[in-house]
Tab-separated table of C-alpha atoms and ligand atoms in Angstrom:
chain	number	residue	atom	x	y	z
A	1	MET	CA	-2.071	-15.231	21.671
A	2	LYS	CA	-4.215	-12.140	21.539
A	3	ALA	CA	-3.356	-9.482	18.993
A	4	ALA	CA	-5.017	-6.096	18.454
A	5	PHE	CA	-4.479	-4.380	15.101
A	6	LEU	CA	-4.921	-0.625	14.764
A	7	SER	CA	-5.757	1.140	11.499
A	8	ALA	CA	-6.794	4.775	11.105
A	9	SER	CA	-8.283	4.169	7.662
A	10	GLY	CA	-11.163	1.857	6.848
A	11	GLU	CA	-10.399	1.971	3.112
A	12	LEU	CA	-8.237	-0.518	1.286
A	13	GLY	CA	-5.053	1.259	0.232
A	14	GLY	CA	-1.857	-0.790	-0.004
A	15	ALA	CA	-1.087	-0.812	3.714
A	16	GLU	CA	-4.630	-1.874	4.623
A	17	ARG	CA	-4.651	-4.520	1.882
A	18	VAL	CA	-1.528	-6.036	3.425
A	19	LEU	CA	-3.105	-5.885	6.880
A	20	LEU	CA	-6.163	-7.727	5.613
A	21	ASP	CA	-4.006	-10.383	3.954
A	22	LEU	CA	-2.031	-10.759	7.161
A	23	LEU	CA	-5.263	-11.225	9.135
A	24	ALA	CA	-6.538	-13.817	6.648
A	25	ALA	CA	-3.261	-15.717	6.691
A	26	LEU	CA	-2.973	-15.618	10.505
A	27	ARG	CA	-6.562	-16.864	10.802
A	28	GLN	CA	-5.594	-19.836	8.727
A	29	ALA	CA	-2.182	-20.552	10.246
A	30	GLU	CA	-3.155	-19.888	13.874
A	31	PRO	CA	-6.874	-20.570	14.255
A	32	ALA	CA	-6.638	-20.472	18.056
A	33	TRP	CA	-5.289	-16.922	18.172
A	34	GLU	CA	-7.689	-14.124	19.078
A	35	LEU	CA	-7.509	-11.311	16.544
A	36	HIS	CA	-9.003	-7.847	17.060
A	37	LEU	CA	-9.098	-4.862	14.733
A	38	VAL	CA	-9.646	-1.328	15.986
A	39	ALA	CA	-10.565	0.769	12.932
A	40	GLY	CA	-10.674	4.567	12.883
A	41	ALA	CA	-13.315	4.577	10.144
A	42	GLU	CA	-15.982	2.443	8.521
A	43	GLY	CA	-15.162	0.863	5.188
A	44	PRO	CA	-14.132	-2.290	3.381
A	45	LEU	CA	-11.243	-3.011	5.790
A	46	PRO	CA	-13.366	-3.502	8.931
A	47	ARG	CA	-16.144	-5.165	6.892
A	48	GLU	CA	-13.829	-7.736	5.343
A	49	ALA	CA	-11.950	-8.282	8.604
A	50	GLU	CA	-15.253	-9.115	10.269
A	51	ARG	CA	-15.990	-11.626	7.538
A	52	LEU	CA	-12.676	-13.310	8.365
A	53	GLY	CA	-13.771	-13.788	11.956
A	54	VAL	CA	-11.723	-10.911	13.388
A	55	ALA	CA	-13.410	-9.025	16.265
A	56	VAL	CA	-13.887	-5.486	14.952
A	57	HIS	CA	-14.079	-2.386	17.154
A	58	LEU	CA	-15.059	0.791	15.359
A	59	LEU	CA	-13.628	3.917	16.983
A	60	THR	CA	-14.201	6.751	14.560
A	61	LEU	CA	-11.283	9.167	14.516
A	62	PRO	CA	-12.361	12.758	15.170
A	63	ALA	CA	-12.342	14.709	11.873
A	64	ALA	CA	-9.477	16.947	12.990
A	65	LEU	CA	-7.262	13.899	13.492
A	66	ALA	CA	-8.503	11.954	10.490
A	67	ARG	CA	-7.710	14.820	8.137
A	68	LEU	CA	-4.337	15.636	9.559
A	69	GLY	CA	-2.049	13.761	7.210
A	70	ASP	CA	1.659	13.752	6.733
A	71	ALA	CA	1.358	15.355	3.311
A	72	GLN	CA	0.271	18.527	5.046
A	73	LEU	CA	3.009	18.242	7.589
A	74	ALA	CA	5.642	17.645	4.934
A	75	ALA	CA	4.373	20.555	2.884
A	76	GLY	CA	4.643	22.743	5.950
A	77	ARG	CA	1.032	23.739	5.572
A	78	SER	CA	0.321	22.809	9.121
A	79	ARG	CA	2.636	23.722	11.923
A	80	LEU	CA	0.920	21.341	14.283
A	81	SER	CA	2.416	18.020	15.176
A	82	LEU	CA	0.193	15.149	16.104
A	83	LEU	CA	0.342	15.612	19.850
A	84	PRO	CA	-0.524	19.306	19.990
A	85	SER	CA	-3.190	18.637	17.392
A	86	LEU	CA	-4.602	15.920	19.608
A	87	VAL	CA	-4.845	18.485	22.326
A	88	ALA	CA	-6.102	21.047	19.803
A	89	ALA	CA	-8.777	18.562	18.793
A	90	GLY	CA	-9.765	19.321	22.364
A	91	PRO	CA	-11.854	17.067	24.504
A	92	THR	CA	-12.751	14.960	21.445
A	93	GLY	CA	-9.115	14.085	20.734
A	94	VAL	CA	-8.256	13.296	24.319
A	95	LEU	CA	-11.497	11.394	24.816
A	96	TRP	CA	-10.755	9.362	21.711
A	97	LEU	CA	-7.364	8.367	23.082
A	98	ARG	CA	-8.937	7.370	26.399
A	99	ARG	CA	-11.501	5.251	24.615
A	100	LEU	CA	-8.757	3.558	22.620
A	101	HIS	CA	-6.913	2.796	25.833
A	102	ALA	CA	-10.106	1.404	27.401
A	103	ILE	CA	-10.816	-0.846	24.407
A	104	LEU	CA	-7.257	-2.151	24.453
A	105	ARG	CA	-7.403	-2.799	28.179
A	106	ARG	CA	-10.609	-4.755	27.742
A	107	ILE	CA	-9.039	-6.848	24.993
A	108	GLY	CA	-5.885	-7.446	27.055
A	109	PRO	CA	-3.673	-8.125	24.020
A	110	ASP	CA	-0.203	-9.668	24.049
A	111	VAL	CA	0.589	-7.594	20.989
A	112	VAL	CA	-0.707	-4.259	19.672
A	113	HIS	CA	0.127	-4.122	15.967
A	114	THR	CA	-0.211	-0.658	14.425
A	115	ASN	CA	-0.542	0.289	10.756
A	116	GLY	CA	0.309	3.805	9.593
A	117	PHE	CA	2.168	6.631	11.322
A	118	LYS	CA	-0.876	8.073	13.032
A	119	MET	CA	-1.595	4.736	14.693
A	120	HIS	CA	2.076	4.155	15.542
A	121	VAL	CA	1.841	7.314	17.647
A	122	LEU	CA	-1.671	6.854	19.015
A	123	GLY	CA	-1.051	3.172	19.754
A	124	ALA	CA	2.120	4.048	21.666
A	125	LEU	CA	0.203	6.609	23.718
A	126	ALA	CA	-2.676	4.244	24.486
A	127	LEU	CA	-0.652	1.050	25.027
A	128	PRO	CA	-2.063	-0.947	27.960
A	129	ALA	CA	0.210	-2.517	30.559
A	130	GLY	CA	1.550	-5.920	29.571
A	131	ALA	CA	1.108	-5.440	25.820
A	132	ARG	CA	4.001	-5.300	23.346
A	133	LEU	CA	3.841	-2.649	20.631
A	134	VAL	CA	4.629	-3.655	17.045
A	135	TRP	CA	4.878	-0.957	14.386
A	136	HIS	CA	4.227	-2.232	10.862
A	137	VAL	CA	6.035	0.420	8.884
A	138	HIS	CA	4.779	0.862	5.313
A	139	ASP	CA	6.293	4.238	4.451
A	140	TYR	CA	9.407	6.332	4.795
A	141	VAL	CA	9.347	8.563	7.803
A	142	GLY	CA	12.732	10.261	7.355
A	143	SER	CA	11.407	12.946	5.033
A	144	ARG	CA	8.610	13.868	7.465
A	145	ALA	CA	10.254	16.034	10.036
A	146	LEU	CA	7.508	16.218	12.628
A	147	MET	CA	6.454	12.603	12.375
A	148	SER	CA	10.097	11.558	12.659
A	149	ARG	CA	10.412	13.477	15.881
A	150	MET	CA	7.240	11.924	17.264
A	151	LEU	CA	8.310	8.373	16.416
A	152	CYS	CA	11.802	8.960	17.704
A	153	ARG	CA	10.391	10.110	21.003
A	154	LEU	CA	8.041	7.101	21.255
A	155	ALA	CA	10.479	4.507	19.907
A	156	GLY	CA	11.272	3.271	23.425
A	157	ARG	CA	7.720	1.928	23.687
A	158	CYS	CA	8.014	-0.082	20.470
A	159	SER	CA	9.141	-3.710	20.855
A	160	ALA	CA	9.448	-4.458	17.140
A	161	ALA	CA	9.300	-2.492	13.922
A	162	ILE	CA	8.238	-4.676	11.007
A	163	CYS	CA	9.538	-2.944	7.884
A	164	ILE	CA	8.142	-3.837	4.462
A	165	SER	CA	11.544	-3.585	2.731
A	166	ARG	CA	15.232	-3.250	3.518
A	167	SER	CA	14.959	0.268	2.209
A	168	VAL	CA	12.272	1.203	4.773
A	169	ALA	CA	14.303	-0.545	7.476
A	170	GLU	CA	17.299	1.706	6.767
A	171	ASP	CA	15.060	4.739	7.059
A	172	VAL	CA	13.556	3.604	10.371
A	173	ARG	CA	16.999	2.785	11.741
A	174	ALA	CA	18.229	6.258	10.855
A	175	VAL	CA	15.246	7.941	12.510
A	176	CYS	CA	14.521	5.725	15.506
A	177	GLY	CA	17.921	4.333	16.448
A	178	PRO	CA	17.936	1.090	18.373
A	179	VAL	CA	14.354	-0.167	17.758
A	180	PRO	CA	14.410	-3.925	16.980
A	181	ILE	CA	13.820	-4.092	13.229
A	182	HIS	CA	12.494	-6.986	11.164
A	183	VAL	CA	12.333	-6.805	7.383
A	184	VAL	CA	9.218	-8.627	6.201
A	185	HIS	CA	8.312	-8.211	2.554
A	186	ASN	CA	4.612	-7.857	1.801
A	187	ALA	CA	2.588	-10.674	0.318
A	188	VAL	CA	-0.499	-11.032	-1.837
A	189	ASP	CA	-3.398	-13.432	-2.141
A	190	LEU	CA	-2.090	-15.698	-4.903
A	191	GLU	CA	-5.521	-17.099	-5.670
A	192	ARG	CA	-7.083	-13.728	-6.170
A	193	PHE	CA	-4.050	-12.321	-7.988
A	194	SER	CA	-3.663	-15.103	-10.509
A	195	PRO	CA	-3.365	-15.226	-14.295
A	196	ASP	CA	-6.746	-16.982	-14.540
A	197	GLY	CA	-10.045	-15.318	-13.790
A	198	PRO	CA	-12.372	-12.619	-15.050
A	199	ALA	CA	-10.967	-9.544	-16.806
A	200	LEU	CA	-12.586	-6.123	-16.808
A	201	ALA	CA	-13.797	-4.412	-19.980
A	202	LEU	CA	-11.469	-1.451	-19.526
A	203	ASP	CA	-12.636	0.497	-22.592
A	204	ASP	CA	-16.254	0.348	-21.436
A	205	LEU	CA	-15.250	1.455	-17.952
A	206	ALA	CA	-13.261	4.348	-19.377
A	207	GLY	CA	-15.990	5.299	-21.857
A	208	LEU	CA	-13.710	4.798	-24.861
A	209	PRO	CA	-14.545	3.068	-28.139
A	210	ALA	CA	-13.101	-0.444	-28.319
A	211	ALA	CA	-9.312	-0.431	-28.822
A	212	PRO	CA	-8.197	-1.261	-32.368
A	213	GLU	CA	-7.343	-4.862	-33.303
A	214	GLY	CA	-3.884	-5.779	-32.050
A	215	ALA	CA	-3.677	-2.902	-29.578
A	216	VAL	CA	-1.369	-3.484	-26.610
A	217	ARG	CA	-2.987	-2.477	-23.343
A	218	VAL	CA	-0.697	-0.729	-20.913
A	219	GLY	CA	-1.982	0.445	-17.574
A	220	LEU	CA	-0.801	2.409	-14.585
A	221	VAL	CA	-2.521	0.761	-11.633
A	222	ALA	CA	-2.162	2.926	-8.538
A	223	THR	CA	-3.834	4.934	-5.853
A	224	MET	CA	-4.059	8.619	-6.715
A	225	GLY	CA	-1.062	9.538	-4.524
A	226	VAL	CA	0.794	12.565	-5.897
A	227	TRP	CA	4.006	10.598	-6.326
A	228	LYS	CA	2.527	7.624	-8.171
A	229	GLY	CA	3.622	9.109	-11.518
A	230	HIS	CA	0.317	9.663	-13.308
A	231	ALA	CA	1.659	12.657	-15.251
A	232	VAL	CA	4.856	10.756	-16.107
A	233	PHE	CA	2.706	7.948	-17.475
A	234	LEU	CA	0.633	10.325	-19.623
A	235	ARG	CA	3.744	12.059	-20.975
A	236	THR	CA	5.206	8.651	-21.764
A	237	ILE	CA	2.141	7.583	-23.736
A	238	ALA	CA	2.371	10.881	-25.627
A	239	GLN	CA	5.940	9.994	-26.654
A	240	LEU	CA	4.992	6.677	-28.208
A	241	GLU	CA	4.501	6.437	-31.958
A	242	GLU	CA	0.867	5.885	-32.901
A	243	ALA	CA	2.157	2.883	-34.827
A	244	ALA	CA	3.102	1.218	-31.526
A	245	ARG	CA	-0.655	0.721	-31.126
A	246	VAL	CA	-0.522	1.183	-27.385
A	247	ARG	CA	-3.650	2.043	-25.499
A	248	GLY	CA	-2.986	3.446	-22.054
A	249	TYR	CA	-5.185	3.202	-18.975
A	250	ILE	CA	-5.084	4.956	-15.674
A	251	VAL	CA	-6.663	2.514	-13.270
A	252	GLY	CA	-7.637	3.895	-9.872
A	253	GLY	CA	-9.540	6.589	-8.029
A	254	ALA	CA	-9.296	8.684	-4.871
A	255	ILE	CA	-9.555	6.793	-1.576
A	256	TYR	CA	-7.781	8.598	1.265
A	257	SER	CA	-9.297	11.524	3.131
A	258	THR	CA	-5.980	13.214	3.892
A	259	ARG	CA	-6.183	16.508	2.051
A	260	GLY	CA	-3.564	17.473	-0.462
A	261	SER	CA	-2.116	13.994	-0.884
A	262	GLU	CA	-3.997	12.921	-4.020
A	263	VAL	CA	-3.903	14.016	-7.653
A	264	ASP	CA	-7.069	15.318	-9.208
A	265	VAL	CA	-8.372	13.109	-12.034
A	266	GLY	CA	-9.888	16.187	-13.730
A	267	GLU	CA	-6.413	17.699	-14.014
A	268	LEU	CA	-5.020	14.483	-15.457
A	269	ARG	CA	-7.777	14.406	-18.061
A	270	ARG	CA	-6.913	17.977	-19.025
A	271	LEU	CA	-3.250	16.993	-19.344
A	272	ALA	CA	-4.237	14.092	-21.620
A	273	GLU	CA	-6.196	16.579	-23.795
A	274	GLU	CA	-3.259	18.987	-23.915
A	275	LEU	CA	-0.917	16.177	-24.902
A	276	GLY	CA	-3.335	15.156	-27.663
A	277	ILE	CA	-3.773	11.621	-26.327
A	278	ALA	CA	-7.316	11.760	-24.934
A	279	ASP	CA	-8.379	9.062	-27.417
A	280	ARG	CA	-5.424	6.823	-26.516
A	281	VAL	CA	-5.751	6.889	-22.731
A	282	GLY	CA	-8.691	5.734	-20.666
A	283	PHE	CA	-9.520	6.597	-17.057
A	284	THR	CA	-11.325	3.713	-15.413
A	285	GLY	CA	-11.860	5.325	-11.998
A	286	PHE	CA	-11.638	3.272	-8.814
A	287	VAL	CA	-11.873	-0.476	-9.410
A	288	ALA	CA	-12.776	-2.781	-6.557
A	289	GLU	CA	-11.053	-5.775	-8.142
A	290	PRO	CA	-7.576	-4.732	-9.294
A	291	ALA	CA	-6.714	-8.320	-10.326
A	292	ALA	CA	-9.470	-8.225	-12.956
A	293	ALA	CA	-8.098	-4.919	-14.250
A	294	MET	CA	-4.576	-6.335	-14.411
A	295	ARG	CA	-5.728	-9.414	-16.291
A	296	ALA	CA	-7.199	-7.068	-18.927
A	297	LEU	CA	-3.768	-5.456	-19.413
A	298	ASP	CA	-0.769	-6.699	-21.391
A	299	VAL	CA	1.643	-4.528	-19.427
A	300	VAL	CA	1.279	-3.164	-15.893
A	301	VAL	CA	3.262	-0.006	-15.221
A	302	HIS	CA	4.501	1.208	-11.860
A	303	ALA	CA	5.773	4.767	-12.318
A	304	SER	CA	6.343	6.260	-8.868
A	305	THR	CA	8.458	9.374	-9.075
A	306	GLN	CA	9.982	8.879	-5.639
A	307	PRO	CA	11.563	5.787	-4.092
A	308	GLU	CA	8.681	3.431	-3.388
A	309	PRO	CA	8.662	1.811	0.070
A	310	PHE	CA	7.510	-1.480	-1.464
A	311	GLY	CA	5.127	-1.202	-4.419
A	312	LEU	CA	2.422	-3.773	-3.777
A	313	VAL	CA	1.116	-3.381	-7.299
A	314	ILE	CA	4.385	-4.851	-8.618
A	315	ALA	CA	3.896	-8.042	-6.595
A	316	GLU	CA	0.201	-8.185	-7.542
A	317	ALA	CA	0.896	-7.758	-11.252
A	318	MET	CA	3.620	-10.413	-11.142
A	319	ALA	CA	1.186	-12.751	-9.396
A	320	CYS	CA	-1.272	-12.110	-12.253
A	321	GLY	CA	1.427	-13.155	-14.710
A	322	ARG	CA	1.635	-9.737	-16.368
A	323	ALA	CA	4.691	-8.092	-17.867
A	324	VAL	CA	5.673	-5.356	-15.434
A	325	VAL	CA	7.623	-2.140	-15.845
A	326	ALA	CA	8.732	-0.840	-12.469
A	327	SER	CA	10.213	2.400	-11.311
A	328	ALA	CA	13.119	0.787	-9.539
A	329	ALA	CA	14.107	2.769	-6.477
A	330	GLY	CA	13.656	2.158	-2.761
A	331	GLY	CA	11.878	-1.055	-1.803
A	332	ALA	CA	10.541	-1.522	-5.346
A	333	ALA	CA	14.104	-2.140	-6.515
A	334	GLU	CA	14.251	-5.138	-4.139
A	335	LEU	CA	11.325	-6.781	-5.921
A	336	VAL	CA	12.443	-6.864	-9.551
A	337	ARG	CA	15.289	-8.300	-11.575
A	338	ASP	CA	15.566	-6.226	-14.696
A	339	GLY	CA	15.061	-8.277	-17.835
A	340	VAL	CA	14.360	-11.445	-15.850
A	341	ASP	CA	10.978	-10.936	-14.166
A	342	ALA	CA	10.244	-7.279	-15.057
A	343	LEU	CA	11.764	-4.275	-16.778
A	344	ALA	CA	13.240	-1.666	-14.463
A	345	VAL	CA	13.439	2.050	-15.223
A	346	PRO	CA	14.649	5.035	-13.172
A	347	PRO	CA	11.858	7.015	-11.447
A	348	GLY	CA	10.422	9.907	-13.438
A	349	ASP	CA	12.359	9.027	-16.599
A	350	VAL	CA	9.861	9.421	-19.451
A	351	VAL	CA	12.355	8.417	-22.133
A	352	ALA	CA	13.343	5.202	-20.342
A	353	LEU	CA	9.718	4.332	-19.608
A	354	ALA	CA	8.730	4.951	-23.236
A	355	GLY	CA	11.623	2.739	-24.327
A	356	ALA	CA	10.535	-0.101	-22.018
A	357	ILE	CA	6.907	0.116	-23.111
A	358	SER	CA	7.791	0.181	-26.829
A	359	ARG	CA	10.045	-2.805	-26.361
A	360	LEU	CA	7.264	-4.776	-24.689
A	361	ALA	CA	4.604	-3.560	-27.120
A	362	GLY	CA	6.644	-4.948	-30.010
A	363	ASP	CA	7.605	-8.254	-28.416
A	364	ALA	CA	4.808	-10.585	-27.296
A	365	ALA	CA	7.314	-13.327	-26.454
A	366	LEU	CA	9.166	-11.048	-24.052
A	367	ARG	CA	5.870	-10.125	-22.401
A	368	ALA	CA	5.015	-13.786	-21.967
A	369	ARG	CA	8.451	-14.639	-20.601
A	370	LEU	CA	8.456	-11.837	-18.031
A	371	GLY	CA	4.879	-12.672	-17.068
A	372	GLU	CA	5.724	-16.305	-16.403
A	373	ALA	CA	8.852	-15.447	-14.435
A	374	GLY	CA	6.840	-12.901	-12.455
A	375	ARG	CA	4.212	-15.449	-11.488
A	376	GLU	CA	6.895	-17.910	-10.430
A	377	LYS	CA	8.564	-15.288	-8.277
A	378	ALA	CA	5.243	-14.340	-6.688
A	379	VAL	CA	4.530	-17.975	-5.798
A	380	ARG	CA	8.024	-18.327	-4.382
A	381	GLU	CA	8.306	-15.038	-2.494
A	382	PHE	CA	4.961	-13.261	-2.113
A	383	ASP	CA	2.746	-15.981	-0.655
A	384	ARG	CA	0.810	-14.632	2.309
A	385	ALA	CA	1.402	-17.838	4.283
A	386	ARG	CA	5.055	-16.733	4.425
A	387	LEU	CA	3.932	-13.340	5.757
A	388	ALA	CA	1.868	-14.928	8.536
A	389	ALA	CA	4.723	-17.289	9.465
A	390	GLN	CA	7.235	-14.439	9.783
A	391	VAL	CA	4.918	-12.146	11.733
A	392	GLY	CA	3.695	-15.024	13.912
A	393	ARG	CA	7.276	-15.833	14.845
A	394	ILE	CA	7.877	-12.221	15.897
A	395	TYR	CA	4.751	-12.232	18.110
A	396	ARG	CA	5.842	-15.484	19.756
A	397	GLU	CA	9.297	-14.161	20.481
A	398	LEU	CA	7.779	-11.040	22.047
A	399	ALA	CA	5.251	-12.973	24.101
A	400	GLU	CA	7.905	-15.376	25.361
A	401	GLY	CA	10.612	-12.793	25.889
B	501	GLC	C1	2.381	1.982	1.409
B	501	GLC	C2	3.657	2.141	0.578
B	501	GLC	C3	3.684	1.195	-0.601
B	501	GLC	C4	3.388	-0.225	-0.131
B	501	GLC	C5	2.103	-0.268	0.662
B	501	GLC	C6	1.853	-1.643	1.242
B	501	GLC	O1	1.293	2.443	0.703
B	501	GLC	O2	3.780	3.473	0.136
B	501	GLC	O3	4.926	1.218	-1.247
B	501	GLC	O4	3.298	-1.095	-1.232
B	501	GLC	O5	2.170	0.633	1.747
B	501	GLC	O6	2.849	-1.994	2.143
């Protein structure tokens, strides 16, 4: 089996993290398979893939393509769809596509596995003869009018759409019609995301004085995506009584180059000032080792304001044995059982989130119980060996069929 993976980004956001875990798990389960990664940018993804023994091909996306994200398309700020913009990127865009096709032809893969909408489209356009196209769908496409149209038009070239949740699968089915769909929940590295291991000094990182004795540490761990609920989190902390002795942390920093899709940390700091909680909330900035940040927290909050396609942070925090509060809509709702392995709240609901956090802040036994149940669920359901087995089976079926 030869598989070529395509990623536009070289950074490690959720979708790339999952790709890297899939590569690691496939390496282990199928040592004889030849794995290639074509990356559109330098960064930790291609570096770590190389360390795993994956053959890495760097094909830097032209700036015009790299910057053109769906956030712009959705916001109607750009009237260009990907194809015209490829042409608009002129000879560079077309040349890039030709080079992608040439690399793929040289590899001669059985399967071309694409990550992210841009690569679903570009991979479909550059697919070499004899290769099967697999879209690994990490986000909802239905709300993105232009991207939906593109994928719909190219769906005939796709042999399998791996969807990270049932919720994403429904969306893909509605947009793309009869593409063969497989729901494969994400997985995490259970050794890295484990209750035992080093914990970060969050106060030092955030430049805050040490939290008072007995403080309960509650953190939103997320990329800086505009819908990850940073403002909701800050407003929630502002609602809590000082006596609850909660110290909040916003863990994360900007990573994606797509303009307009990330919140500005400066603005969030100003909001914290306005809300009068600047001394109760720390901003750690980007952390390379999220597990160590989670281990330093008593409660990990997921506060997305829109239905979350999956919510990797929920699985990671469970694997670290933390008490989790999740914004339960979309795929995220498939991951939690309210009161059993996490607390679930409706997206954007500050009052409900404040209620859940106060409850956990005042009840160490509940935190411990949810944390233990979370770890057990992660071991049972989010092991990356399961991910590799499911994806491997799909490749085999395609190669044989
Ligand atoms: C995307 C989704 C997120 C998911 C991640 C990994 O970033 O928005 O919900 O956890 O991919 O699949």
